[in-house]
PDB file of C-alpha atoms in Angstrom:
ATOM      1  CA  MET A  17    -129.680  16.354  32.394  1.00  0.00           C
ATOM      2  CA  LYS A  18    -133.106  15.942  30.296  1.00  0.00           C
ATOM      3  CA  ILE A  19    -134.865  14.711  33.719  1.00  0.00           C
ATOM      4  CA  VAL A  20    -133.321  17.888  35.460  1.00  0.00           C
ATOM      5  CA  PHE A  21    -134.227  20.188  32.679  1.00  0.00           C
ATOM      6  CA  TYR A  22    -138.325  18.864  32.784  1.00  0.00           C
ATOM      7  CA  LEU A  23    -137.919  19.313  36.950  1.00  0.00           C
ATOM      8  CA  PHE A  24    -136.915  22.810  36.404  1.00  0.00           C
ATOM      9  CA  LEU A  25    -139.526  23.595  33.927  1.00  0.00           C
ATOM     10  CA  SER A  26    -142.501  21.778  36.029  1.00  0.00           C
ATOM     11  CA  PHE A  27    -141.406  24.228  39.252  1.00  0.00           C
ATOM     12  CA  TYR A  28    -140.966  26.754  37.390  1.00  0.00           C
ATOM     13  CA  LEU A  29    -144.378  26.225  34.660  1.00  0.00           C
ATOM     14  CA  ALA A  30    -146.491  25.582  38.072  1.00  0.00           C
ATOM     15  CA  GLN A  31    -145.853  29.292  39.362  1.00  0.00           C
ATOM     16  CA  SER A  32    -146.018  30.992  36.734  1.00  0.00           C
ATOM     17  CA  ASP A  33    -148.374  33.201  34.872  1.00  0.00           C
ATOM     18  CA  PRO A  34    -152.037  31.679  33.099  1.00  0.00           C
ATOM     19  CA  PHE A  35    -152.212  34.271  30.716  1.00  0.00           C
ATOM     20  CA  ILE A  36    -148.586  33.853  29.564  1.00  0.00           C
ATOM     21  CA  GLU A  37    -149.359  29.830  29.325  1.00  0.00           C
ATOM     22  CA  LYS A  38    -152.106  30.242  27.639  1.00  0.00           C
ATOM     23  CA  ILE A  39    -150.071  32.343  24.916  1.00  0.00           C
ATOM     24  CA  THR A  40    -146.725  30.617  24.456  1.00  0.00           C
ATOM     25  CA  ASP A  41    -148.794  27.367  24.661  1.00  0.00           C
ATOM     26  CA  ASP A  42    -150.544  28.502  20.797  1.00  0.00           C
ATOM     27  CA  PHE A  43    -148.554  27.381  18.238  1.00  0.00           C
ATOM     28  CA  ASN A  44    -151.237  27.683  15.140  1.00  0.00           C
ATOM     29  CA  SER A  45    -149.181  29.266  11.854  1.00  0.00           C
ATOM     30  CA  ASN A  46    -151.798  32.687  13.475  1.00  0.00           C
ATOM     31  CA  SER A  47    -150.635  32.363  16.967  1.00  0.00           C
ATOM     32  CA  ASN A  48    -151.607  35.004  20.003  1.00  0.00           C
ATOM     33  CA  PHE A  49    -149.379  38.111  19.815  1.00  0.00           C
ATOM     34  CA  LEU A  50    -146.607  38.333  22.592  1.00  0.00           C
ATOM     35  CA  LEU A  51    -145.094  41.692  23.654  1.00  0.00           C
ATOM     36  CA  LEU A  52    -141.390  41.751  24.613  1.00  0.00           C
ATOM     37  CA  ASN A  53    -138.835  44.007  25.119  1.00  0.00           C
ATOM     38  CA  VAL A  54    -135.830  43.627  22.334  1.00  0.00           C
ATOM     39  CA  LYS A  55    -132.602  44.322  22.135  1.00  0.00           C
ATOM     40  CA  SER A  56    -131.130  44.354  18.979  1.00  0.00           C
ATOM     41  CA  LYS A  57    -128.388  45.944  16.584  1.00  0.00           C
ATOM     42  CA  ASN A  58    -130.812  48.566  15.187  1.00  0.00           C
ATOM     43  CA  TYR A  59    -133.600  48.723  18.059  1.00  0.00           C
ATOM     44  CA  ASN A  60    -133.975  48.759  21.130  1.00  0.00           C
ATOM     45  CA  GLY A  61    -137.535  48.660  22.828  1.00  0.00           C
ATOM     46  CA  LEU A  62    -140.578  47.085  22.554  1.00  0.00           C
ATOM     47  CA  ALA A  63    -142.245  45.097  19.721  1.00  0.00           C
ATOM     48  CA  ILE A  64    -145.398  42.778  19.800  1.00  0.00           C
ATOM     49  CA  ILE A  65    -144.427  39.002  17.652  1.00  0.00           C
ATOM     50  CA  GLU A  66    -146.531  36.019  16.847  1.00  0.00           C
ATOM     51  CA  ASN A  67    -146.126  33.360  19.694  1.00  0.00           C
ATOM     52  CA  ASP A  68    -145.281  30.797  16.223  1.00  0.00           C
ATOM     53  CA  ASP A  69    -142.692  33.764  14.576  1.00  0.00           C
ATOM     54  CA  LEU A  70    -140.980  33.591  17.675  1.00  0.00           C
ATOM     55  CA  PHE A  71    -140.249  30.584  17.798  1.00  0.00           C
ATOM     56  CA  THR A  72    -140.014  29.680  14.765  1.00  0.00           C
ATOM     57  CA  TYR A  73    -136.559  32.695  15.350  1.00  0.00           C
ATOM     58  CA  HIS A  74    -135.733  30.776  18.245  1.00  0.00           C
ATOM     59  CA  GLN A  75    -135.688  26.973  15.820  1.00  0.00           C
ATOM     60  CA  ILE A  76    -133.401  28.959  13.617  1.00  0.00           C
ATOM     61  CA  THR A  77    -131.361  30.985  15.658  1.00  0.00           C
ATOM     62  CA  GLN A  78    -130.947  28.693  18.678  1.00  0.00           C
ATOM     63  CA  ASN A  79    -132.682  25.111  17.730  1.00  0.00           C
ATOM     64  CA  LYS A  80    -134.696  25.419  20.523  1.00  0.00           C
ATOM     65  CA  ASN A  81    -137.367  22.667  20.651  1.00  0.00           C
ATOM     66  CA  LYS A  82    -141.012  22.982  21.987  1.00  0.00           C
ATOM     67  CA  GLN A  83    -140.321  23.361  25.674  1.00  0.00           C
ATOM     68  CA  GLU A  84    -136.638  24.574  26.200  1.00  0.00           C
ATOM     69  CA  TYR A  85    -138.734  27.426  24.032  1.00  0.00           C
ATOM     70  CA  LYS A  86    -141.405  28.004  26.526  1.00  0.00           C
ATOM     71  CA  LEU A  87    -139.130  28.379  29.065  1.00  0.00           C
ATOM     72  CA  LEU A  88    -136.955  30.706  28.203  1.00  0.00           C
ATOM     73  CA  VAL A  89    -140.003  32.991  27.088  1.00  0.00           C
ATOM     74  CA  GLN A  90    -142.018  32.595  29.931  1.00  0.00           C
ATOM     75  CA  GLU A  91    -138.837  33.909  32.500  1.00  0.00           C
ATOM     76  CA  ILE A  92    -138.239  36.905  29.350  1.00  0.00           C
ATOM     77  CA  LEU A  93    -142.144  37.910  30.147  1.00  0.00           C
ATOM     78  CA  THR A  94    -142.891  37.013  33.791  1.00  0.00           C
ATOM     79  CA  LYS A  95    -139.344  38.662  34.877  1.00  0.00           C
ATOM     80  CA  LYS A  96    -140.177  41.436  32.536  1.00  0.00           C
ATOM     81  CA  ASN A  97    -136.547  40.954  30.852  1.00  0.00           C
ATOM     82  CA  TYR A  98    -135.480  41.789  27.284  1.00  0.00           C
ATOM     83  CA  LEU A  99    -134.537  39.669  24.359  1.00  0.00           C
ATOM     84  CA  GLU A 100    -131.844  40.422  22.382  1.00  0.00           C
ATOM     85  CA  ILE A 101    -131.759  39.260  19.045  1.00  0.00           C
ATOM     86  CA  ASN A 102    -128.811  38.994  16.376  1.00  0.00           C
ATOM     87  CA  GLU A 103    -127.526  41.340  13.733  1.00  0.00           C
ATOM     88  CA  GLN A 104    -130.537  40.990  11.160  1.00  0.00           C
ATOM     89  CA  PRO A 105    -133.033  43.418  11.095  1.00  0.00           C
ATOM     90  CA  ILE A 106    -136.015  42.592  14.020  1.00  0.00           C
ATOM     91  CA  GLU A 107    -138.361  42.688  11.026  1.00  0.00           C
ATOM     92  CA  LYS A 108    -136.919  39.772   9.877  1.00  0.00           C
ATOM     93  CA  TRP A 109    -138.391  37.320  12.176  1.00  0.00           C
ATOM     94  CA  GLY A 110    -141.597  38.787  11.980  1.00  0.00           C
ATOM     95  CA  PHE A 111    -140.972  41.675  14.965  1.00  0.00           C
ATOM     96  CA  ILE A 112    -143.166  44.991  15.040  1.00  0.00           C
ATOM     97  CA  ARG A 113    -141.681  47.479  16.288  1.00  0.00           C
ATOM     98  CA  VAL A 114    -144.180  49.417  18.968  1.00  0.00           C
ATOM     99  CA  LYS A 115    -144.839  53.114  18.715  1.00  0.00           C
ATOM    100  CA  GLU A 116    -146.696  55.075  21.496  1.00  0.00           C
ATOM    101  CA  SER A 117    -149.873  57.148  20.568  1.00  0.00           C
ATOM    102  CA  GLN A 118    -151.278  59.624  22.158  1.00  0.00           C
ATOM    103  CA  LYS A 119    -154.800  59.216  20.792  1.00  0.00           C
ATOM    104  CA  ILE A 120    -154.929  56.406  21.497  1.00  0.00           C
ATOM    105  CA  LYS A 121    -153.350  56.472  25.325  1.00  0.00           C
ATOM    106  CA  SER A 122    -156.191  58.480  25.667  1.00  0.00           C
ATOM    107  CA  LYS A 123    -159.095  56.454  24.414  1.00  0.00           C
ATOM    108  CA  LEU A 124    -157.565  53.842  27.191  1.00  0.00           C
ATOM    109  CA  LYS A 125    -158.442  56.771  29.971  1.00  0.00           C
ATOM    110  CA  LYS A 126    -162.407  56.178  29.491  1.00  0.00           C
ATOM    111  CA  GLY A 127    -161.642  52.869  30.615  1.00  0.00           C
ATOM    112  CA  LEU A 128    -160.742  49.472  29.654  1.00  0.00           C
ATOM    113  CA  LYS A 129    -164.297  47.854  28.875  1.00  0.00           C
ATOM    114  CA  ARG A 130    -164.816  51.414  26.927  1.00  0.00           C
ATOM    115  CA  PHE A 131    -161.511  50.891  25.104  1.00  0.00           C
ATOM    116  CA  ILE A 132    -162.188  47.736  23.880  1.00  0.00           C
ATOM    117  CA  LYS A 133    -165.649  48.624  22.250  1.00  0.00           C
ATOM    118  CA  ILE A 134    -164.085  52.167  20.359  1.00  0.00           C
ATOM    119  CA  TYR A 135    -161.808  49.329  18.356  1.00  0.00           C
ATOM    120  CA  PHE A 136    -164.118  45.961  18.731  1.00  0.00           C
ATOM    121  CA  ASN A 137    -167.090  45.104  17.950  1.00  0.00           C
ATOM    122  CA  ASP A 138    -169.791  42.568  19.811  1.00  0.00           C
ATOM    123  CA  ASP A 139    -168.221  39.650  18.060  1.00  0.00           C
ATOM    124  CA  LEU A 140    -164.778  40.762  19.286  1.00  0.00           C
ATOM    125  CA  ILE A 141    -163.850  41.309  16.194  1.00  0.00           C
ATOM    126  CA  GLU A 142    -161.438  44.911  14.949  1.00  0.00           C
ATOM    127  CA  LYS A 143    -163.468  47.398  13.018  1.00  0.00           C
ATOM    128  CA  GLY A 144    -160.505  47.862  11.033  1.00  0.00           C
ATOM    129  CA  ASN A 145    -160.480  51.477  11.704  1.00  0.00           C
ATOM    130  CA  THR A 146    -156.943  51.685  12.261  1.00  0.00           C
ATOM    131  CA  ASN A 147    -153.638  51.470  10.063  1.00  0.00           C
ATOM    132  CA  GLU A 148    -150.744  49.036  11.503  1.00  0.00           C
ATOM    133  CA  GLU A 149    -148.679  51.228  14.055  1.00  0.00           C
ATOM    134  CA  GLU A 150    -151.944  52.083  15.795  1.00  0.00           C
ATOM    135  CA  ARG A 151    -152.840  48.303  16.065  1.00  0.00           C
ATOM    136  CA  ALA A 152    -149.174  47.106  17.518  1.00  0.00           C
ATOM    137  CA  PHE A 153    -150.080  50.055  20.518  1.00  0.00           C
ATOM    138  CA  ILE A 154    -153.718  48.336  20.761  1.00  0.00           C
ATOM    139  CA  ILE A 155    -152.148  44.714  21.394  1.00  0.00           C
ATOM    140  CA  LYS A 156    -149.666  45.824  23.480  1.00  0.00           C
ATOM    141  CA  ILE A 157    -152.364  47.784  25.674  1.00  0.00           C
ATOM    142  CA  LEU A 158    -154.367  44.299  25.184  1.00  0.00           C
ATOM    143  CA  PHE A 159    -151.394  42.533  26.193  1.00  0.00           C
ATOM    144  CA  GLU A 160    -150.993  44.806  29.331  1.00  0.00           C
ATOM    145  CA  ASN A 161    -154.074  44.129  30.370  1.00  0.00           C
ATOM    146  CA  LYS A 162    -153.725  40.022  29.580  1.00  0.00           C
ATOM    147  CA  ILE A 163    -156.007  39.690  27.135  1.00  0.00           C
ATOM    148  CA  SER A 164    -154.245  37.984  23.914  1.00  0.00           C
ATOM    149  CA  CYS A 165    -155.533  38.757  20.313  1.00  0.00           C
ATOM    150  CA  TYR A 166    -154.116  37.217  16.817  1.00  0.00           C
ATOM    151  CA  ILE A 167    -154.882  38.189  13.150  1.00  0.00           C
ATOM    152  CA  ASP A 168    -157.371  36.286  11.379  1.00  0.00           C
ATOM    153  CA  ASP A 169    -156.515  34.628   8.571  1.00  0.00           C
ATOM    154  CA  GLU A 170    -159.334  35.463   6.054  1.00  0.00           C
ATOM    155  CA  THR A 171    -159.924  38.528   7.136  1.00  0.00           C
ATOM    156  CA  GLY A 172    -156.535  40.374   8.454  1.00  0.00           C
ATOM    157  CA  LEU A 173    -158.854  41.462  11.192  1.00  0.00           C
ATOM    158  CA  LEU A 174    -157.454  41.464  14.818  1.00  0.00           C
ATOM    159  CA  ILE A 175    -159.669  39.109  17.148  1.00  0.00           C
ATOM    160  CA  LEU A 176    -159.873  38.967  20.663  1.00  0.00           C
ATOM    161  CA  ASN A 177    -159.400  35.749  22.364  1.00  0.00           C
ATOM    162  CA  LYS A 178    -162.455  35.245  24.843  1.00  0.00           C
TER     163      LYS A 178
END
């Protein structure tokens, strides 16, 4: 049975998106953010979460190992499916709800490069001029444009991966 699983996994990963593979392979304590469509008792919509936090959720609630987890999440992300969360509030697991921001959306109209320059320094570190709600929407935009990012554990600022 494990052989069939790993054959399926190999076949699936060969067809998957390199961006999604990269971020789902990051299990550092401050890992890359994922953008997921979440369905729960208390919330239905987009949410961001660090990859390692989502893995912890799956490990605790579904007893998944890293390979099983990556296969599941990569499928959800590539097919744009939703992730169903158990009865507990999604914030307990590290999910952050994404709320649309017209202010940030209007800055994206100037182009992605200009958008990044507005919110990030030349060294790809966040300028720190946003609140958590705005930051979540910025992460959403970056993710949709296949730009991965994570929170620096020393400064608490968002950092773009090169």
